[in-house]
mmCIF file of C-alpha atoms and ligand atoms in Angstrom:
data_model
loop_
_atom_site.group_PDB
_atom_site.id
_atom_site.type_symbol
_atom_site.label_atom_id
_atom_site.label_comp_id
_atom_site.label_asym_id
_atom_site.label_seq_id
_atom_site.Cartn_x
_atom_site.Cartn_y
_atom_site.Cartn_z
ATOM 1 C CA MET A 1 0.003 0.004 -0.004
ATOM 2 C CA LEU A 2 2.282 2.739 -1.303
ATOM 3 C CA LEU A 3 -0.365 5.521 -0.916
ATOM 4 C CA ASP A 4 -2.164 4.444 2.257
ATOM 5 C CA GLY A 5 -4.089 7.323 3.770
ATOM 6 C CA ARG A 6 -3.277 9.750 0.967
ATOM 7 C CA THR A 7 -5.822 11.860 -0.898
ATOM 8 C CA ALA A 8 -5.286 12.223 -4.647
ATOM 9 C CA VAL A 9 -7.031 14.228 -7.343
ATOM 10 C CA VAL A 10 -6.770 12.701 -10.817
ATOM 11 C CA MET A 11 -7.691 15.030 -13.681
ATOM 12 C CA GLY A 12 -9.017 13.219 -16.733
ATOM 13 C CA ALA A 13 -10.003 10.155 -14.709
ATOM 14 C CA ALA A 14 -12.830 8.996 -17.005
ATOM 15 C CA SER A 15 -10.614 7.378 -19.610
ATOM 16 C CA GLY A 16 -7.204 6.076 -20.600
ATOM 17 C CA VAL A 17 -4.181 6.940 -18.415
ATOM 18 C CA GLY A 18 -6.311 8.857 -15.879
ATOM 19 C CA LEU A 19 -8.788 6.000 -15.369
ATOM 20 C CA VAL A 20 -6.164 3.299 -14.965
ATOM 21 C CA THR A 21 -4.033 5.527 -12.668
ATOM 22 C CA ALA A 22 -7.047 6.479 -10.485
ATOM 23 C CA ARG A 23 -7.713 2.742 -10.013
ATOM 24 C CA ARG A 24 -4.067 2.017 -9.215
ATOM 25 C CA PHE A 25 -3.901 4.914 -6.729
ATOM 26 C CA ALA A 26 -6.976 3.482 -4.979
ATOM 27 C CA GLU A 27 -5.482 -0.006 -4.979
ATOM 28 C CA GLU A 28 -2.452 1.473 -3.186
ATOM 29 C CA GLY A 29 -4.742 2.915 -0.477
ATOM 30 C CA ALA A 30 -5.372 6.437 -1.736
ATOM 31 C CA ARG A 31 -8.771 8.124 -1.558
ATOM 32 C CA VAL A 32 -9.249 9.464 -5.084
ATOM 33 C CA VAL A 33 -11.226 12.376 -6.535
ATOM 34 C CA CYS A 34 -11.944 11.374 -10.152
ATOM 35 C CA ALA A 35 -12.251 14.683 -12.075
ATOM 36 C CA ASP A 36 -13.221 14.901 -15.704
ATOM 37 C CA ILE A 37 -15.203 17.069 -18.108
ATOM 38 C CA ASP A 38 -17.148 13.845 -18.790
ATOM 39 C CA ALA A 39 -19.272 13.808 -15.627
ATOM 40 C CA ALA A 40 -20.813 10.401 -16.352
ATOM 41 C CA GLY A 41 -17.385 8.967 -17.009
ATOM 42 C CA ALA A 42 -16.052 10.354 -13.751
ATOM 43 C CA LYS A 43 -18.957 8.741 -11.880
ATOM 44 C CA GLU A 44 -18.294 5.452 -13.643
ATOM 45 C CA ALA A 45 -14.634 5.623 -12.559
ATOM 46 C CA VAL A 46 -15.819 6.047 -8.955
ATOM 47 C CA ARG A 47 -18.188 3.081 -9.346
ATOM 48 C CA VAL A 48 -15.346 0.862 -10.632
ATOM 49 C CA ILE A 49 -13.012 1.932 -7.772
ATOM 50 C CA GLU A 50 -15.691 1.388 -5.111
ATOM 51 C CA ALA A 51 -16.634 -2.011 -6.595
ATOM 52 C CA ALA A 52 -13.011 -3.053 -6.078
ATOM 53 C CA GLY A 53 -13.160 -1.901 -2.418
ATOM 54 C CA GLY A 54 -11.556 1.528 -2.895
ATOM 55 C CA THR A 55 -12.689 5.011 -1.863
ATOM 56 C CA ALA A 56 -13.432 7.720 -4.422
ATOM 57 C CA ALA A 57 -15.561 10.746 -5.301
ATOM 58 C CA ALA A 58 -16.425 12.228 -8.651
ATOM 59 C CA ALA A 59 -15.987 15.859 -9.768
ATOM 60 C CA GLU A 60 -17.169 17.386 -12.991
ATOM 61 C CA CYS A 61 -14.260 19.573 -14.091
ATOM 62 C CA ASP A 62 -13.171 21.355 -17.231
ATOM 63 C CA VAL A 63 -9.464 21.882 -16.520
ATOM 64 C CA SER A 64 -9.377 25.018 -18.674
ATOM 65 C CA ARG A 65 -11.739 26.731 -16.158
ATOM 66 C CA GLU A 66 -10.097 27.950 -12.952
ATOM 67 C CA GLU A 67 -13.300 27.671 -10.860
ATOM 68 C CA ASP A 68 -13.711 24.012 -11.867
ATOM 69 C CA VAL A 69 -10.127 23.128 -10.947
ATOM 70 C CA ALA A 70 -10.340 24.958 -7.624
ATOM 71 C CA ALA A 71 -13.648 23.147 -6.902
ATOM 72 C CA ALA A 72 -12.220 19.691 -7.683
ATOM 73 C CA ILE A 73 -9.360 20.295 -5.285
ATOM 74 C CA ALA A 74 -11.710 21.727 -2.657
ATOM 75 C CA LYS A 75 -13.827 18.588 -2.991
ATOM 76 C CA ALA A 76 -10.847 16.417 -2.028
ATOM 77 C CA VAL A 77 -10.373 18.479 1.149
ATOM 78 C CA GLU A 78 -14.113 18.540 1.997
ATOM 79 C CA ARG A 79 -14.607 14.812 1.445
ATOM 80 C CA PHE A 80 -11.301 13.393 2.629
ATOM 81 C CA GLY A 81 -9.855 16.108 4.911
ATOM 82 C CA ARG A 82 -6.690 16.957 3.005
ATOM 83 C CA LEU A 83 -4.827 16.896 -0.264
ATOM 84 C CA ASP A 84 -1.612 14.929 -0.898
ATOM 85 C CA VAL A 85 -1.376 14.339 -4.671
ATOM 86 C CA VAL A 86 -2.620 16.076 -7.809
ATOM 87 C CA PHE A 87 -2.222 14.290 -11.157
ATOM 88 C CA ASN A 88 -2.682 16.854 -13.955
ATOM 89 C CA ASN A 89 -3.179 14.346 -16.741
ATOM 90 C CA VAL A 90 -5.621 15.917 -19.163
ATOM 91 C CA GLY A 91 -4.430 16.487 -22.693
ATOM 92 C CA ILE A 92 -6.224 16.766 -26.020
ATOM 93 C CA PRO A 93 -4.640 15.919 -29.380
ATOM 94 C CA THR A 94 -4.119 17.944 -32.491
ATOM 95 C CA PRO A 95 -7.657 18.405 -33.881
ATOM 96 C CA ARG A 96 -6.781 16.944 -37.308
ATOM 97 C CA LEU A 97 -4.264 14.126 -37.214
ATOM 98 C CA GLY A 98 -1.118 14.967 -39.164
ATOM 99 C CA ALA A 99 -1.955 18.668 -39.439
ATOM 100 C CA SER A 100 1.143 20.766 -40.195
ATOM 101 C CA LEU A 101 1.912 23.972 -38.259
ATOM 102 C CA GLU A 102 0.390 26.210 -40.944
ATOM 103 C CA GLU A 103 -2.809 24.136 -41.058
ATOM 104 C CA HIS A 104 -3.577 24.982 -37.460
ATOM 105 C CA THR A 105 -6.095 27.826 -37.002
ATOM 106 C CA VAL A 106 -5.799 30.310 -34.174
ATOM 107 C CA GLU A 107 -8.839 28.579 -32.635
ATOM 108 C CA ASP A 108 -6.978 25.210 -32.787
ATOM 109 C CA PHE A 109 -3.966 26.829 -31.080
ATOM 110 C CA ASP A 110 -6.061 28.538 -28.398
ATOM 111 C CA ARG A 111 -7.974 25.340 -27.558
ATOM 112 C CA LEU A 112 -4.809 23.198 -27.279
ATOM 113 C CA VAL A 113 -3.145 25.810 -25.072
ATOM 114 C CA ALA A 114 -6.283 26.282 -22.934
ATOM 115 C CA VAL A 115 -6.684 22.613 -22.130
ATOM 116 C CA ASN A 116 -3.098 21.193 -22.292
ATOM 117 C CA LEU A 117 -1.143 24.128 -20.819
ATOM 118 C CA ARG A 118 -3.566 26.329 -18.904
ATOM 119 C CA GLY A 119 -5.179 23.197 -17.433
ATOM 120 C CA VAL A 120 -1.820 22.056 -16.017
ATOM 121 C CA PHE A 121 -0.996 25.571 -14.794
ATOM 122 C CA LEU A 122 -4.354 25.694 -12.950
ATOM 123 C CA GLY A 123 -3.885 22.248 -11.486
ATOM 124 C CA CYS A 124 -0.384 23.133 -10.229
ATOM 125 C CA LYS A 125 -1.512 26.512 -8.900
ATOM 126 C CA HIS A 126 -4.433 25.204 -6.837
ATOM 127 C CA ALA A 127 -2.460 22.187 -5.628
ATOM 128 C CA VAL A 128 0.318 24.465 -4.372
ATOM 129 C CA LEU A 129 -2.177 26.823 -2.741
ATOM 130 C CA GLN A 130 -3.760 23.926 -0.814
ATOM 131 C CA PHE A 131 -0.406 22.282 0.027
ATOM 132 C CA LYS A 132 0.796 25.588 1.552
ATOM 133 C CA ARG A 133 -2.512 25.991 3.480
ATOM 134 C CA GLN A 134 -1.807 22.544 5.020
ATOM 135 C CA GLY A 135 1.697 23.629 6.044
ATOM 136 C CA GLY A 136 3.702 22.192 3.147
ATOM 137 C CA GLY A 137 4.430 18.829 1.586
ATOM 138 C CA GLY A 138 2.485 17.384 -1.350
ATOM 139 C CA VAL A 139 3.141 15.897 -4.736
ATOM 140 C CA ILE A 140 2.272 17.088 -8.233
ATOM 141 C CA LEU A 141 2.474 14.791 -11.267
ATOM 142 C CA ASN A 142 1.843 16.155 -14.745
ATOM 143 C CA THR A 143 1.404 14.249 -17.993
ATOM 144 C CA GLY A 144 3.687 15.647 -20.647
ATOM 145 C CA SER A 145 4.637 13.711 -23.799
ATOM 146 C CA VAL A 146 7.630 12.619 -25.813
ATOM 147 C CA ALA A 147 6.153 15.217 -28.215
ATOM 148 C CA GLY A 148 7.423 17.840 -25.748
ATOM 149 C CA LEU A 149 10.901 16.291 -25.571
ATOM 150 C CA VAL A 150 11.603 15.778 -29.275
ATOM 151 C CA ALA A 151 9.936 17.150 -32.388
ATOM 152 C CA TRP A 152 7.801 14.622 -34.286
ATOM 153 C CA GLY A 153 5.562 16.892 -36.310
ATOM 154 C CA GLY A 154 2.725 17.602 -33.896
ATOM 155 C CA SER A 155 3.883 21.197 -33.651
ATOM 156 C CA VAL A 156 1.284 22.969 -31.503
ATOM 157 C CA TYR A 157 0.469 19.908 -29.391
ATOM 158 C CA GLY A 158 4.207 19.406 -28.856
ATOM 159 C CA GLY A 159 4.552 23.079 -27.950
ATOM 160 C CA THR A 160 1.918 22.740 -25.221
ATOM 161 C CA LYS A 161 3.674 19.658 -23.844
ATOM 162 C CA GLY A 162 7.056 21.401 -23.877
ATOM 163 C CA GLY A 163 5.337 24.090 -21.787
ATOM 164 C CA VAL A 164 4.019 21.452 -19.411
ATOM 165 C CA HIS A 165 7.570 20.158 -18.971
ATOM 166 C CA GLN A 166 8.999 23.577 -18.179
ATOM 167 C CA LEU A 167 6.113 24.323 -15.761
ATOM 168 C CA THR A 168 6.925 21.021 -14.030
ATOM 169 C CA ARG A 169 10.553 21.986 -13.500
ATOM 170 C CA ALA A 170 9.661 25.510 -12.334
ATOM 171 C CA VAL A 171 7.080 24.203 -9.833
ATOM 172 C CA ALA A 172 9.653 21.681 -8.581
ATOM 173 C CA ILE A 173 12.149 24.447 -7.855
ATOM 174 C CA GLU A 174 9.605 26.889 -6.374
ATOM 175 C CA GLY A 175 7.941 24.143 -4.334
ATOM 176 C CA ALA A 176 11.098 22.490 -2.973
ATOM 177 C CA PRO A 177 11.498 24.839 0.033
ATOM 178 C CA PHE A 178 7.926 23.865 1.036
ATOM 179 C CA GLY A 179 8.513 20.119 0.669
ATOM 180 C CA ILE A 180 6.441 20.028 -2.546
ATOM 181 C CA ARG A 181 7.642 17.698 -5.334
ATOM 182 C CA ALA A 182 6.678 17.984 -9.017
ATOM 183 C CA ASN A 183 7.469 15.517 -11.806
ATOM 184 C CA ALA A 184 6.069 14.617 -15.206
ATOM 185 C CA ILE A 185 5.591 11.415 -17.103
ATOM 186 C CA CYS A 186 6.179 11.666 -20.856
ATOM 187 C CA PRO A 187 4.386 8.887 -22.699
ATOM 188 C CA ALA A 188 4.973 7.890 -26.307
ATOM 189 C CA GLY A 189 2.253 6.447 -28.557
ATOM 190 C CA MET A 190 -0.750 4.818 -26.822
ATOM 191 C CA PRO A 191 -3.155 3.525 -29.467
ATOM 192 C CA PHE A 192 -5.452 1.961 -26.865
ATOM 193 C CA THR A 193 -6.866 5.135 -25.289
ATOM 194 C CA ASN A 194 -9.509 7.471 -26.713
ATOM 195 C CA PHE A 195 -6.787 9.988 -27.500
ATOM 196 C CA MET A 196 -6.048 8.522 -30.949
ATOM 197 C CA ALA A 197 -9.706 8.094 -31.805
ATOM 198 C CA ALA A 198 -9.685 11.466 -33.574
ATOM 199 C CA GLY A 199 -7.607 9.858 -36.337
ATOM 200 C CA GLY A 200 -9.767 6.725 -36.411
ATOM 201 C CA LEU A 201 -6.752 4.860 -35.089
ATOM 202 C CA ALA A 202 -7.710 3.928 -31.572
ATOM 203 C CA GLY A 203 -7.330 0.238 -30.872
ATOM 204 C CA SER A 204 -7.059 -0.870 -34.478
ATOM 205 C CA GLU A 205 -4.509 -3.589 -35.271
ATOM 206 C CA GLU A 206 -2.948 -1.260 -37.772
ATOM 207 C CA ALA A 207 -2.465 1.405 -35.097
ATOM 208 C CA VAL A 208 -0.979 -1.030 -32.626
ATOM 209 C CA ALA A 209 1.531 -2.304 -35.180
ATOM 210 C CA ARG A 210 2.384 1.160 -36.542
ATOM 211 C CA VAL A 211 2.778 2.788 -33.136
ATOM 212 C CA GLY A 212 4.685 -0.217 -31.704
ATOM 213 C CA ALA A 213 7.158 -0.106 -34.588
ATOM 214 C CA ASN A 214 8.088 3.487 -33.600
ATOM 215 C CA HIS A 215 9.441 2.295 -30.241
ATOM 216 C CA PRO A 216 12.809 0.518 -29.919
ATOM 217 C CA LEU A 217 11.193 -2.019 -27.554
ATOM 218 C CA GLY A 218 8.703 -2.766 -30.350
ATOM 219 C CA ARG A 219 5.421 -2.340 -28.430
ATOM 220 C CA PRO A 220 2.933 0.505 -28.001
ATOM 221 C CA ILE A 221 2.796 2.195 -24.605
ATOM 222 C CA THR A 222 -0.207 1.330 -22.412
ATOM 223 C CA ALA A 223 -2.111 3.295 -19.787
ATOM 224 C CA GLU A 224 -0.905 0.616 -17.334
ATOM 225 C CA ASP A 225 2.746 1.488 -18.177
ATOM 226 C CA CYS A 226 1.973 5.115 -17.302
ATOM 227 C CA ALA A 227 0.040 4.266 -14.153
ATOM 228 C CA GLU A 228 2.948 2.226 -12.721
ATOM 229 C CA ALA A 229 5.340 5.163 -13.293
ATOM 230 C CA ALA A 230 2.734 7.490 -11.739
ATOM 231 C CA VAL A 231 2.306 5.372 -8.614
ATOM 232 C CA TYR A 232 6.059 5.310 -8.105
ATOM 233 C CA LEU A 233 6.561 9.050 -8.640
ATOM 234 C CA VAL A 234 3.825 10.159 -6.277
ATOM 235 C CA SER A 235 4.802 7.653 -3.568
ATOM 236 C CA ASP A 236 7.431 8.089 -0.829
ATOM 237 C CA ARG A 237 9.661 5.716 -2.759
ATOM 238 C CA ALA A 238 10.388 8.788 -4.942
ATOM 239 C CA ALA A 239 10.719 11.103 -1.924
ATOM 240 C CA ASN A 240 13.950 12.638 -3.249
ATOM 241 C CA ILE A 241 12.918 12.866 -6.896
ATOM 242 C CA SER A 242 11.630 16.191 -8.205
ATOM 243 C CA GLY A 243 11.760 18.118 -11.489
ATOM 244 C CA VAL A 244 12.061 14.880 -13.495
ATOM 245 C CA LEU A 245 10.531 14.391 -16.964
ATOM 246 C CA LEU A 246 10.256 10.628 -17.137
ATOM 247 C CA PRO A 247 9.754 9.160 -20.634
ATOM 248 C CA VAL A 248 7.440 6.162 -20.631
ATOM 249 C CA ASP A 249 8.323 5.453 -24.227
ATOM 250 C CA GLY A 250 9.893 2.079 -24.927
ATOM 251 C CA GLY A 251 13.183 3.878 -25.659
ATOM 252 C CA TYR A 252 11.723 6.353 -28.185
ATOM 253 C CA VAL A 253 13.659 9.464 -27.157
ATOM 254 C CA ALA A 254 16.933 7.538 -26.643
ATOM 255 C CA ARG A 255 17.087 6.735 -30.336
HETATM 256 N N1 NAD B 301 -2.531 8.496 -26.214
HETATM 257 C C1 NAD B 301 -1.307 8.872 -26.599
HETATM 258 O O1 NAD B 301 -0.770 8.404 -27.591
HETATM 259 C C2 NAD B 301 -0.551 9.881 -25.755
HETATM 260 C C3 NAD B 301 0.833 10.035 -25.997
HETATM 261 C C4 NAD B 301 1.546 10.926 -25.209
HETATM 262 C C5 NAD B 301 0.902 11.669 -24.231
HETATM 263 N N2 NAD B 301 -0.441 11.499 -24.037
HETATM 264 C C6 NAD B 301 -1.066 12.281 -22.990
HETATM 265 O O2 NAD B 301 -1.569 11.418 -22.007
HETATM 266 C C7 NAD B 301 -2.657 12.078 -21.301
HETATM 267 C C8 NAD B 301 -3.823 11.148 -21.173
HETATM 268 O O3 NAD B 301 -4.279 10.807 -22.476
HETATM 269 P P1 NAD B 301 -5.085 9.465 -22.808
HETATM 270 O O4 NAD B 301 -4.360 8.847 -23.921
HETATM 271 O O5 NAD B 301 -5.374 8.737 -21.570
HETATM 272 O O6 NAD B 301 -6.393 10.166 -23.422
HETATM 273 P P2 NAD B 301 -7.968 9.902 -23.255
HETATM 274 O O7 NAD B 301 -8.565 10.714 -24.335
HETATM 275 O O8 NAD B 301 -8.254 8.430 -23.162
HETATM 276 O O9 NAD B 301 -8.295 10.553 -21.821
HETATM 277 C C9 NAD B 301 -8.317 11.925 -21.628
HETATM 278 C C10 NAD B 301 -9.378 12.267 -20.589
HETATM 279 O O10 NAD B 301 -9.371 13.697 -20.426
HETATM 280 C C11 NAD B 301 -10.726 14.168 -20.386
HETATM 281 N N3 NAD B 301 -10.755 15.575 -20.824
HETATM 282 C C12 NAD B 301 -10.641 16.069 -22.053
HETATM 283 N N4 NAD B 301 -10.718 17.424 -22.047
HETATM 284 C C13 NAD B 301 -10.906 17.738 -20.737
HETATM 285 C C14 NAD B 301 -11.056 18.998 -20.038
HETATM 286 N N5 NAD B 301 -11.050 20.157 -20.715
HETATM 287 N N6 NAD B 301 -11.203 18.976 -18.703
HETATM 288 C C15 NAD B 301 -11.233 17.785 -18.028
HETATM 289 N N7 NAD B 301 -11.109 16.610 -18.604
HETATM 290 C C16 NAD B 301 -10.947 16.574 -19.966
HETATM 291 C C17 NAD B 301 -11.455 13.232 -21.331
HETATM 292 O O11 NAD B 301 -12.907 13.266 -21.067
HETATM 293 C C18 NAD B 301 -10.845 11.870 -21.033
HETATM 294 O O12 NAD B 301 -11.471 11.249 -19.953
HETATM 295 C C19 NAD B 301 -2.891 13.374 -22.067
HETATM 296 O O13 NAD B 301 -2.265 14.456 -21.388
HETATM 297 C C20 NAD B 301 -2.256 13.139 -23.416
HETATM 298 O O14 NAD B 301 -1.827 14.351 -24.026
HETATM 299 C C21 NAD B 301 -1.194 10.623 -24.769
#
């Protein structure tokens, strides 16, 4: 039980990495607020966690709206008495798969920045405010991407993830005197989540083969791969690890 007695907020808990990680956090003893713009999906995540004997509460939350993020974090404190972990995991893909930089409209750019970068900024901000109210300590985990570590063509999406990485490092440095840690996981291609559905690729055999072939280890990345890294980074086993951008990528960025 690596997270016994901890309270965690998982943003984007209705699907993919967020759903599997919320379940894993609960299995490790955490009480979990499952936050998502998809209110029914967040409730279903709670049902799944409770059916397995865990403790959870749902929060409808659009991470691009400050009042929603503040309310999701306040819910953790109201329901479970304190806040220990915030996982800022929400990210949306490029609206048209394969779109080049010049094919992005200003509306595409603003939407990607609002959800992927502002959402993480807000999650970090309200986590730090609550951690400081409690007297310090606390862990932030953000979901970046290999697309923020190396260029692969998803220019604006990659730009938002590069921003997430730099925010993570800055929060780690600012938070360190208060005992606050901040890290990021940086996944490579996960064809099993809803994320790739925009391109009609999610779950297809073609996607699994194509994405897997991009990784030196030869397999696609799974939400479970990310959840295991997440459990470790938010647990006390990583008590002296902060400011790290951990690729979960089958060797992709080492190439
Ligand atoms: N799937 C991949 O190939 C891949 C690769 C690298 C990084 N990532 C990153 O991993 C993270 C998780 O992605 P996933 O693959 O699990 O995707 P997913 O689409 O399965 O899950 C994303 C969740 O976020 C929720 N969401 C979307 N917009 C929201 C908003 N404004 N406010 C609150 N919730 C919102 C969705 O309802 C969904 O439940 C994202 O940050 C994504 O950028 C994904």
